[in-house]
CSV table of C-alpha atoms and ligand atoms in Angstrom, one decimal:
chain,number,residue,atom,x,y,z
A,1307,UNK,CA,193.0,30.3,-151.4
A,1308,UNK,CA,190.4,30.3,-148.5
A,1309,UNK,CA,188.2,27.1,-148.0
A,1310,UNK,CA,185.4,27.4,-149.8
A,1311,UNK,CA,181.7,25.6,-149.1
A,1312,UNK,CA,182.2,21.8,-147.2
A,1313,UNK,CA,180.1,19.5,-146.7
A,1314,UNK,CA,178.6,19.9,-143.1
A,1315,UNK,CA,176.9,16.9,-142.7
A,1316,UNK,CA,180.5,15.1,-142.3
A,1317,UNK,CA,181.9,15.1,-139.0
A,1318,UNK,CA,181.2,18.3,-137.2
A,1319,UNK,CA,184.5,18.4,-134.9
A,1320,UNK,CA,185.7,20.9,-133.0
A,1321,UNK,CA,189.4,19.8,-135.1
A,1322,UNK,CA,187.4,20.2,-138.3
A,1323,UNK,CA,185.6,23.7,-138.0
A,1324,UNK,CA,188.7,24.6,-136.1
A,1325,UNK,CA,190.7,24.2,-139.4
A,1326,UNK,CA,188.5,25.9,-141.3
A,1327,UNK,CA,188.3,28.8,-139.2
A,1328,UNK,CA,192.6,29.1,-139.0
A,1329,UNK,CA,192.6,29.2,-142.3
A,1330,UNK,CA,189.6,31.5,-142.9
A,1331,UNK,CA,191.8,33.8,-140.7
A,1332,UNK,CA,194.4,33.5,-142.5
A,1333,UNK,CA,192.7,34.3,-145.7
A,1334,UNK,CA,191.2,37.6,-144.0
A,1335,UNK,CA,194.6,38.6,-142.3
A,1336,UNK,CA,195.3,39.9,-146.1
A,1337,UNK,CA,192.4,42.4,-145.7
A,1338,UNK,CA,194.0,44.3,-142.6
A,1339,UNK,CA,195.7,46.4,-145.0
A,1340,UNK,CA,192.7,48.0,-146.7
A,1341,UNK,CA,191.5,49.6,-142.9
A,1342,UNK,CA,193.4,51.7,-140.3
A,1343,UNK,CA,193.4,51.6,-136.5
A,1344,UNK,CA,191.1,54.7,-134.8
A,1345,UNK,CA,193.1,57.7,-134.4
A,1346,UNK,CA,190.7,59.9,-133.1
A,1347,UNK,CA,191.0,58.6,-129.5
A,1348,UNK,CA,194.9,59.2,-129.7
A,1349,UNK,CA,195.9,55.9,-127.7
A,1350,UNK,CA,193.9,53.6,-130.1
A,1351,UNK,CA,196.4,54.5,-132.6
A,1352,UNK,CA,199.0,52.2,-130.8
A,1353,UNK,CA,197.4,49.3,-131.4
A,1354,UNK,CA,198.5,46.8,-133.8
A,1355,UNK,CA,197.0,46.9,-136.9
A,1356,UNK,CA,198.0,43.2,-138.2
A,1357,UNK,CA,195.9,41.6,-135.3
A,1358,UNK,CA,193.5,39.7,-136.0
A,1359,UNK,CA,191.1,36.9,-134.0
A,1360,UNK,CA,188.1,35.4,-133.1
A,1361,UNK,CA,186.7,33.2,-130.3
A,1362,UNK,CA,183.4,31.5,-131.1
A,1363,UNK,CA,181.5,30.0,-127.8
A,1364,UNK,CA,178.9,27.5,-128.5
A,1365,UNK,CA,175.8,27.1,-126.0
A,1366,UNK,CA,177.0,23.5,-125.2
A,1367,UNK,CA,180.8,25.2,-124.6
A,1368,UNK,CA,182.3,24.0,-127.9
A,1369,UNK,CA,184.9,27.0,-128.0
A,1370,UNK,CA,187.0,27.7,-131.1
A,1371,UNK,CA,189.7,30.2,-130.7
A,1372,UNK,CA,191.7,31.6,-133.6
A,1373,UNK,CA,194.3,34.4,-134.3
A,1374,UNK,CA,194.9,37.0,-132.2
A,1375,UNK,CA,193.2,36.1,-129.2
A,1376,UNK,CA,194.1,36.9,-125.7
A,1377,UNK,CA,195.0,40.1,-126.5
A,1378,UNK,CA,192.8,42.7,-124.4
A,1379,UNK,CA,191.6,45.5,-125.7
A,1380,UNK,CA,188.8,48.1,-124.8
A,1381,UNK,CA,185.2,47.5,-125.2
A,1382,UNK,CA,184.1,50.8,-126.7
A,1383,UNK,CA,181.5,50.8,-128.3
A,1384,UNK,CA,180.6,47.7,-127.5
A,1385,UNK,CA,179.7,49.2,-123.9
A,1386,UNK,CA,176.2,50.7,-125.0
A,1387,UNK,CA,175.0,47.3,-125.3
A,1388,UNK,CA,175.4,46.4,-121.9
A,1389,UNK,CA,174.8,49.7,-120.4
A,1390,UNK,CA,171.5,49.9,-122.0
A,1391,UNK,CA,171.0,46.1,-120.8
A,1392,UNK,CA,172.2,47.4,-117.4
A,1393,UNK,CA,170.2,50.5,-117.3
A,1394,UNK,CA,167.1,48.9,-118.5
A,1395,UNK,CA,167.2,46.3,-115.4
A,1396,UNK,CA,167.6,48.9,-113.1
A,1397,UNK,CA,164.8,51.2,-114.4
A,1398,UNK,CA,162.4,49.3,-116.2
A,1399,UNK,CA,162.0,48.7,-120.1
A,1400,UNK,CA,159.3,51.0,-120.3
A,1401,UNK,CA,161.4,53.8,-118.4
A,1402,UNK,CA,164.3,53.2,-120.8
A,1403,UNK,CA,162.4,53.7,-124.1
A,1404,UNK,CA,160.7,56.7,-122.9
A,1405,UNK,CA,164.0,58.3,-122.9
A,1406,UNK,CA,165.8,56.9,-125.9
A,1407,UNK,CA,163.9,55.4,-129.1
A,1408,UNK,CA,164.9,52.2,-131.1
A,1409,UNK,CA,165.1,53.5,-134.4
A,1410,UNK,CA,168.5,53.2,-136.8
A,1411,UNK,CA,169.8,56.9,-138.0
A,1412,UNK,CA,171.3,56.2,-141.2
A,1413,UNK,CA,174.2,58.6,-139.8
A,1414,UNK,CA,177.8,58.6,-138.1
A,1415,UNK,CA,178.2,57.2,-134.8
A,1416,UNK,CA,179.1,60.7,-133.4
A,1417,UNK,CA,176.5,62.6,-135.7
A,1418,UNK,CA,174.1,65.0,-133.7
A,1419,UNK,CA,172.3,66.4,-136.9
A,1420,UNK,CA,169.2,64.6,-136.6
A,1421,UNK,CA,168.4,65.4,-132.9
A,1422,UNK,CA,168.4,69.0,-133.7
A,1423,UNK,CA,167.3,69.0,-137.3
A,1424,UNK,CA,164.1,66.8,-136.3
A,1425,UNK,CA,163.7,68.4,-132.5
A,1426,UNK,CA,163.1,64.9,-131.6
A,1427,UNK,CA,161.9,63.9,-127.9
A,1428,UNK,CA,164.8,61.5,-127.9
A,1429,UNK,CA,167.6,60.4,-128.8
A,1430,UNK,CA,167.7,57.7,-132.0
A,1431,UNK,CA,169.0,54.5,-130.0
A,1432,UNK,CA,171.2,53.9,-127.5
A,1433,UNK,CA,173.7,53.0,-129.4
A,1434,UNK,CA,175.0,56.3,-131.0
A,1435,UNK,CA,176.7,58.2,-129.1
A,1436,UNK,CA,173.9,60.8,-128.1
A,1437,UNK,CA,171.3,57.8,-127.4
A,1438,UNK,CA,174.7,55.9,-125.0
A,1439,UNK,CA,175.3,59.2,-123.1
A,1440,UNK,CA,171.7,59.4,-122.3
A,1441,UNK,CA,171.6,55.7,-121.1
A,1442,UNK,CA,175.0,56.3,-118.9
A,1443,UNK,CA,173.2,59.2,-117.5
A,1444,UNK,CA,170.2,57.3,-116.3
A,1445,UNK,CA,172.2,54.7,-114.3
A,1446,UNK,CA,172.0,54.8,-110.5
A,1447,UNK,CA,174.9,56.3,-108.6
A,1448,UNK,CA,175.8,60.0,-107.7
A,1449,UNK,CA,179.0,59.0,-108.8
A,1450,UNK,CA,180.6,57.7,-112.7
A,1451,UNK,CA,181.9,54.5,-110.1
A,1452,UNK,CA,178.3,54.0,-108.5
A,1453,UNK,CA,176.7,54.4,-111.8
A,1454,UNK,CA,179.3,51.6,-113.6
A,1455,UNK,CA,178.5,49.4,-110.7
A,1456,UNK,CA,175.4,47.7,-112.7
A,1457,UNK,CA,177.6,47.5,-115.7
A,1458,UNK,CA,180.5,45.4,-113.8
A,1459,UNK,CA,178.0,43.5,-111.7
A,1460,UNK,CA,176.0,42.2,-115.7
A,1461,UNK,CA,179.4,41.7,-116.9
A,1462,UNK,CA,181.0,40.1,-113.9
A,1463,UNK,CA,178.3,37.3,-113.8
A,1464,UNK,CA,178.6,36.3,-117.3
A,1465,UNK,CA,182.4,36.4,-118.0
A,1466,UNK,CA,183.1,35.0,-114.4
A,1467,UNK,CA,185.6,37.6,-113.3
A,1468,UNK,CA,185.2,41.6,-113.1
A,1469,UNK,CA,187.1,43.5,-115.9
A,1470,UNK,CA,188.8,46.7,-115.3
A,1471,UNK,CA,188.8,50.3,-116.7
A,1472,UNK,CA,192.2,50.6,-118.7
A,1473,UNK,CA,193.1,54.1,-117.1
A,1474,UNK,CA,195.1,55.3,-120.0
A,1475,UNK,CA,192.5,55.0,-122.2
A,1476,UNK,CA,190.3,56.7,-119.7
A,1477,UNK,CA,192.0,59.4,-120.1
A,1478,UNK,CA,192.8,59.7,-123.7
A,1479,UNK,CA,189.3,59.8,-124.8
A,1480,UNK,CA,188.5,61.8,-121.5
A,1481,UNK,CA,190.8,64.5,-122.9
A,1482,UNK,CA,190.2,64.5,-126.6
A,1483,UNK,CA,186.7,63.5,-127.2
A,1484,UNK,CA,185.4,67.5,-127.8
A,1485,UNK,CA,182.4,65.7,-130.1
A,1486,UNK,CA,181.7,63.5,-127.4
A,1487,UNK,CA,181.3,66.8,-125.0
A,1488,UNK,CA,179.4,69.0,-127.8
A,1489,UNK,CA,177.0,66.2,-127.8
A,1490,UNK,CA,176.6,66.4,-123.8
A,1491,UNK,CA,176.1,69.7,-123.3
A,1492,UNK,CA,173.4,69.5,-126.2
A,1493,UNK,CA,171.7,67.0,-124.8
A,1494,UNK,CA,171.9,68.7,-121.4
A,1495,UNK,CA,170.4,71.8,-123.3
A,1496,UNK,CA,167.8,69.9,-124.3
A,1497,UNK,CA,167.1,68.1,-120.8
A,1498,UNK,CA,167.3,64.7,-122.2
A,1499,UNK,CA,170.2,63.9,-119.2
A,1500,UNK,CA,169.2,62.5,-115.8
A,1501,UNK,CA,172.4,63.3,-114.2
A,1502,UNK,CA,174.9,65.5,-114.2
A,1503,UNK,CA,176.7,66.4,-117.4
A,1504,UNK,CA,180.6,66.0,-115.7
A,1505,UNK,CA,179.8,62.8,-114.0
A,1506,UNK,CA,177.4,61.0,-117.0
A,1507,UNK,CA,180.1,61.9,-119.5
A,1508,UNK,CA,182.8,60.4,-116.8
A,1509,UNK,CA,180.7,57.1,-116.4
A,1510,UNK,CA,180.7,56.9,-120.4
A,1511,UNK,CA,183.8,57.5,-121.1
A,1512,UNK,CA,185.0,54.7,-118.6
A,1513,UNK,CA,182.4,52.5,-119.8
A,1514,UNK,CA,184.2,52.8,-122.9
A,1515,UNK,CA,187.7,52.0,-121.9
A,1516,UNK,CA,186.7,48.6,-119.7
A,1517,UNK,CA,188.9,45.7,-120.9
A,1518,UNK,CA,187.9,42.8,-122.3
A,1519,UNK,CA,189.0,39.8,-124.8
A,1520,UNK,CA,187.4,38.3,-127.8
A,1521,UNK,CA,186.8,35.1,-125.2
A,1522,UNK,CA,184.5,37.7,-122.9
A,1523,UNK,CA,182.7,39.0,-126.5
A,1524,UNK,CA,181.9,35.0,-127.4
A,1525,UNK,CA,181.0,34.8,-124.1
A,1526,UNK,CA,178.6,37.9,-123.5
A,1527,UNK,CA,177.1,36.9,-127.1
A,1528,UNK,CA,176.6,33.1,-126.3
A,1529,UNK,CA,174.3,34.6,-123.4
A,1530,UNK,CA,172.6,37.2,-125.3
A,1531,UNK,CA,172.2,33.9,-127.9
A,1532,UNK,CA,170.6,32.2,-125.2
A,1533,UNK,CA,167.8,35.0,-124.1
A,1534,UNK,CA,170.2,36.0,-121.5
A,1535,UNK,CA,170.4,32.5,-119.9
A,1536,UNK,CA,173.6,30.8,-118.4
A,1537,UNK,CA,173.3,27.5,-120.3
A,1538,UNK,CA,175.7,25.9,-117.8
A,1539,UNK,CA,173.7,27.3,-114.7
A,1540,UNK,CA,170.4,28.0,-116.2
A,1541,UNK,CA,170.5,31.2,-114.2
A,1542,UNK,CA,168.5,34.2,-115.7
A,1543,UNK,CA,171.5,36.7,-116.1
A,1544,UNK,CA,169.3,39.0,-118.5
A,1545,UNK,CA,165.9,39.2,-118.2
A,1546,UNK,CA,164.7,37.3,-121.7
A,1547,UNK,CA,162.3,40.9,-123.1
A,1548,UNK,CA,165.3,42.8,-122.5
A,1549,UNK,CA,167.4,40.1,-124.3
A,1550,UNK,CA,165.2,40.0,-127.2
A,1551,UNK,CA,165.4,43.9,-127.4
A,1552,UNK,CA,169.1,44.4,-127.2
A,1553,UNK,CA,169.8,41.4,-130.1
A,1554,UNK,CA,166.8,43.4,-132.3
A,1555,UNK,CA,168.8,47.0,-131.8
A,1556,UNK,CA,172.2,45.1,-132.9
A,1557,UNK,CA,170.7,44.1,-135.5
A,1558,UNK,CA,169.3,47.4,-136.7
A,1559,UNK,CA,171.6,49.4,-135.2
A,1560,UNK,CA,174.5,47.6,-133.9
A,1561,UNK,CA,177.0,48.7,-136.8
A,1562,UNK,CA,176.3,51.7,-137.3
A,1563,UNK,CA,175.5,53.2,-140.5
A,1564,UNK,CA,176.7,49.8,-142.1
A,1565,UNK,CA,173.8,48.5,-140.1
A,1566,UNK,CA,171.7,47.5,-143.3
A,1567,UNK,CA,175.1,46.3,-145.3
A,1568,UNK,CA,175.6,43.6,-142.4
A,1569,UNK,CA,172.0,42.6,-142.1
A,1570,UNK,CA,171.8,41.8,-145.7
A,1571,UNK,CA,175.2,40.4,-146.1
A,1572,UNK,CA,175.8,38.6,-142.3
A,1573,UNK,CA,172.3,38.6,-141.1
A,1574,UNK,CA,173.3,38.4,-137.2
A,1575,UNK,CA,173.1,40.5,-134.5
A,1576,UNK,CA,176.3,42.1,-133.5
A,1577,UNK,CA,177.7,45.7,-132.4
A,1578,UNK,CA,181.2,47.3,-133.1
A,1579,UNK,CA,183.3,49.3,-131.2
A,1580,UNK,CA,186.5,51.2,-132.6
A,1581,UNK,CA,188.9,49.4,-131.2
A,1582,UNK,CA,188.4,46.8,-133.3
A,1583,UNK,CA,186.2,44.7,-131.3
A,1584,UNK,CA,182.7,43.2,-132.6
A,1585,UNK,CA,180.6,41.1,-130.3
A,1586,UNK,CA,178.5,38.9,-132.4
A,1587,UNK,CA,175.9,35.9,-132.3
A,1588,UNK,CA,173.9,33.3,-133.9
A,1589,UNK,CA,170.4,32.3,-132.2
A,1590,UNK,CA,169.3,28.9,-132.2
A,1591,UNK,CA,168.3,27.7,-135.9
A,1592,UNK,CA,166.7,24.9,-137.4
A,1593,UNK,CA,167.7,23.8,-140.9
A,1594,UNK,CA,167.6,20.4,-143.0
A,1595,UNK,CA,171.2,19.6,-143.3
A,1596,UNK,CA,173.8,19.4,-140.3
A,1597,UNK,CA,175.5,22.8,-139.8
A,1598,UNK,CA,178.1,23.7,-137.1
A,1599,UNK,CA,176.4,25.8,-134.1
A,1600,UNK,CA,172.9,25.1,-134.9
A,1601,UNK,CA,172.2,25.7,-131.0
A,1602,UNK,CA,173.3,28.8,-130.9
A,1603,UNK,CA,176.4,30.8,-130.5
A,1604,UNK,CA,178.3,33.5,-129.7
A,1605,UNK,CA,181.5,35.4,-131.7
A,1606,UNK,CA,183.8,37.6,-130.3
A,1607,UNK,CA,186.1,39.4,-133.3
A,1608,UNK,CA,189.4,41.8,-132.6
A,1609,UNK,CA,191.1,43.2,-135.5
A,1610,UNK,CA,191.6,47.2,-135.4
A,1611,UNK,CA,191.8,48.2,-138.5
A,1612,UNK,CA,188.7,50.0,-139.1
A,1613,UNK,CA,187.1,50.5,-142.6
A,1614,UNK,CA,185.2,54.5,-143.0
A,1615,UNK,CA,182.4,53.7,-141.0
A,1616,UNK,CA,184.6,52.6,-137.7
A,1617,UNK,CA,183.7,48.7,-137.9
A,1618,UNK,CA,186.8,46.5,-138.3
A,1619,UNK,CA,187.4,45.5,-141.6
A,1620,UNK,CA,188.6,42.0,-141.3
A,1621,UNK,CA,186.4,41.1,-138.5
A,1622,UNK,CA,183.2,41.9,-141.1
A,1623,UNK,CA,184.9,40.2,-143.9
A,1624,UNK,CA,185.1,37.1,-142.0
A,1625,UNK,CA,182.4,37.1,-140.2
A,1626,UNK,CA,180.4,37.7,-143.9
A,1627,UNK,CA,182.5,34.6,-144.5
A,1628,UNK,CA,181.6,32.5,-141.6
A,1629,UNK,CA,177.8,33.5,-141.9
A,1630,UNK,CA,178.2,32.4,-145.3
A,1631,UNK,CA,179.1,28.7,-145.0
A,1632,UNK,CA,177.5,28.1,-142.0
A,1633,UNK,CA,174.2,29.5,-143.2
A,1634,UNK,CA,173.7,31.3,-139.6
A,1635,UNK,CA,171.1,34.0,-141.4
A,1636,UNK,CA,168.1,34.9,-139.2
A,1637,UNK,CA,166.4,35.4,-142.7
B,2268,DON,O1,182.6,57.7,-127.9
B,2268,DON,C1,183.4,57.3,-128.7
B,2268,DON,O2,183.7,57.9,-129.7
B,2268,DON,C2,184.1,56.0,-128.4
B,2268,DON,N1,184.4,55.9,-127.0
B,2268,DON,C3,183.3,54.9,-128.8
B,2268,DON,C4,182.9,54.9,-130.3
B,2268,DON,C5,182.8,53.6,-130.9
B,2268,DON,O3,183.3,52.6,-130.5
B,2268,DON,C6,182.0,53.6,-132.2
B,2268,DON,N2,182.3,52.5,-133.0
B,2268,DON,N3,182.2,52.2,-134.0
């Protein structure tokens, strides 16, 4: 039987919430079986569906690690985030939501049906896949590699060290993702693109594929936590309005259409990708009793089974969990 509520005010240890969240882990590791891995990119379907792990980073560096970590795995979806992030330092704010709004769609990931239903001026957000290919084509670069420069430069300074593209996954979703292509060419119909169709798809599809571990989600989520500050450095990695604008589109957007389930039920900003990965946080809170990670936090979450809407299924259980008794609502 998991844990159920403690009593927080005891001692808040890194051994005592690390035992909590083992076995809350544990607990959730029975819920793998109710989700499957993503098949539609053919080489997510290797993936093991029984993993399962979570690295929580703390603004003053508590860290607790549990389950699978370590394992790396591709960012996906997870991407648009920090493409968007990327793209809006290098244009502007005001350039960026010109060209794609910040509204939630209510629809698939991959859906195209409200763009051409409602003629709309832009895409929904930039965090379906119409709104993300608009954003990938907007980064500076006549190449994909010049445009995923600003990408690996944002990531590099907040995980430390500059991730790779995992080639083979590159390439899987380079040659299967036909949805991913009907969307560009209509958006290059309807001259929402800023660069060339071959090489924006290119840059999106290895934005995708970069690899990265639950550690680098905690990590990229204790910063976002922070307004985009290094705590440890103070150094502004992400300008703080464009901070505050990426946590407000995870929340409203950041899992999809489950986006209003995990508001109500979690209450945190986050975003999914299917591989299994969601990058999570908790801002700063203030609350009467003693709660673990009151300054704020970041959670990075790998498990790859996906329920129907392409979030892991695990990773939302627990982190429903985890929001639960550690009260880390922003209502
Ligand atoms: O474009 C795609 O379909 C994938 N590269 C990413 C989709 C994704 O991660 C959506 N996640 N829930």
């Amino acid at each position: 039987m998991v844990q159920g509520s403690a009593n927080w005010n005891t001692e808040l240890t890194k051994e005592w919430l690390q035992n909590y969240v083992d076995d809350w882990i544990s607990f959730y590791r029975k819920h793998i079986t109710d989700g499957e891995v993503a098949s539609y990119i053919p080489i997510l379907q290797e993936a093991n569906p029984n993993h399962l792990g979570i690295t929580i980073i703390g603004k003053n560096g508590m860290t607790i690690r549990s389950g699978d970590v370590g394992i790396p795995f591709t960012i996906q979806s997870i991407s648009k985030v920090i493409s968007f992030i990327a793209a809006c330092i290098e244009r502007g704010v005001a350039y960026m939501l010109d060209r794609v709004d910040v509204e939630p769609t209510g629809e698939a990931f991959n859906s195209i049906m409200h763009l051409e239903m409602k003629q709309l001026k832009k895409p929904f957000n930039p965090f379906i896949n119409a709104g993300a290919i608009t954003v990938s084509s907007t980064l500076i670069g006549n190449t994909s590699d010049e445009k995923l420069e600003s990408i690996f430069v944002l990531l590099e300074k907040m995980l430390g060290y500059r991730p790779a593209v995992n080639v083979d996954v590159y390439e899987s979703e380079r040659d299967s993702s036909m949805r991913n292509r009907a969307i560009g060419y209509y958006l290059l119909e309807t001259g929402f693109l800023e660069s060339d169709l071959n090489i924006t798809l290119e840059t999106y599809f290895k934005q995708c594929s970069i690899e990265i571990t639950t550690d680098d989600l905690a990590r990229i989520g204790m910063i976002l936590s922070n307004d985009g500050e290094d705590p440890e450095t103070q150094e502004e990695i992400i300008p703080r309005q464009i901070a505050r604008i990426a946590k407000a589109l995870m929340l409203t957007c950041g899992m999809y259409d489950a986006s209003g389930k995990f508001a109500t039920y979690v209450g945190i900003p986050a975003k999914s990708g299917v591989s299994g990965g969601i990058l999570a946080l908790s801002p700063p809170r203030v609350r009467d009793e003693e709660l673990p990670f009151t300054e704020g936090c970041g959670i990075g979450v790998y498990g790859p089974a996906l329920d129907d809407k392409g979030n892991s299924i695990a990773g939302i259980r627990l982190l429903r969990h985890i929001a639960t008794q550690w009260d880390l609502s922003v209502f």
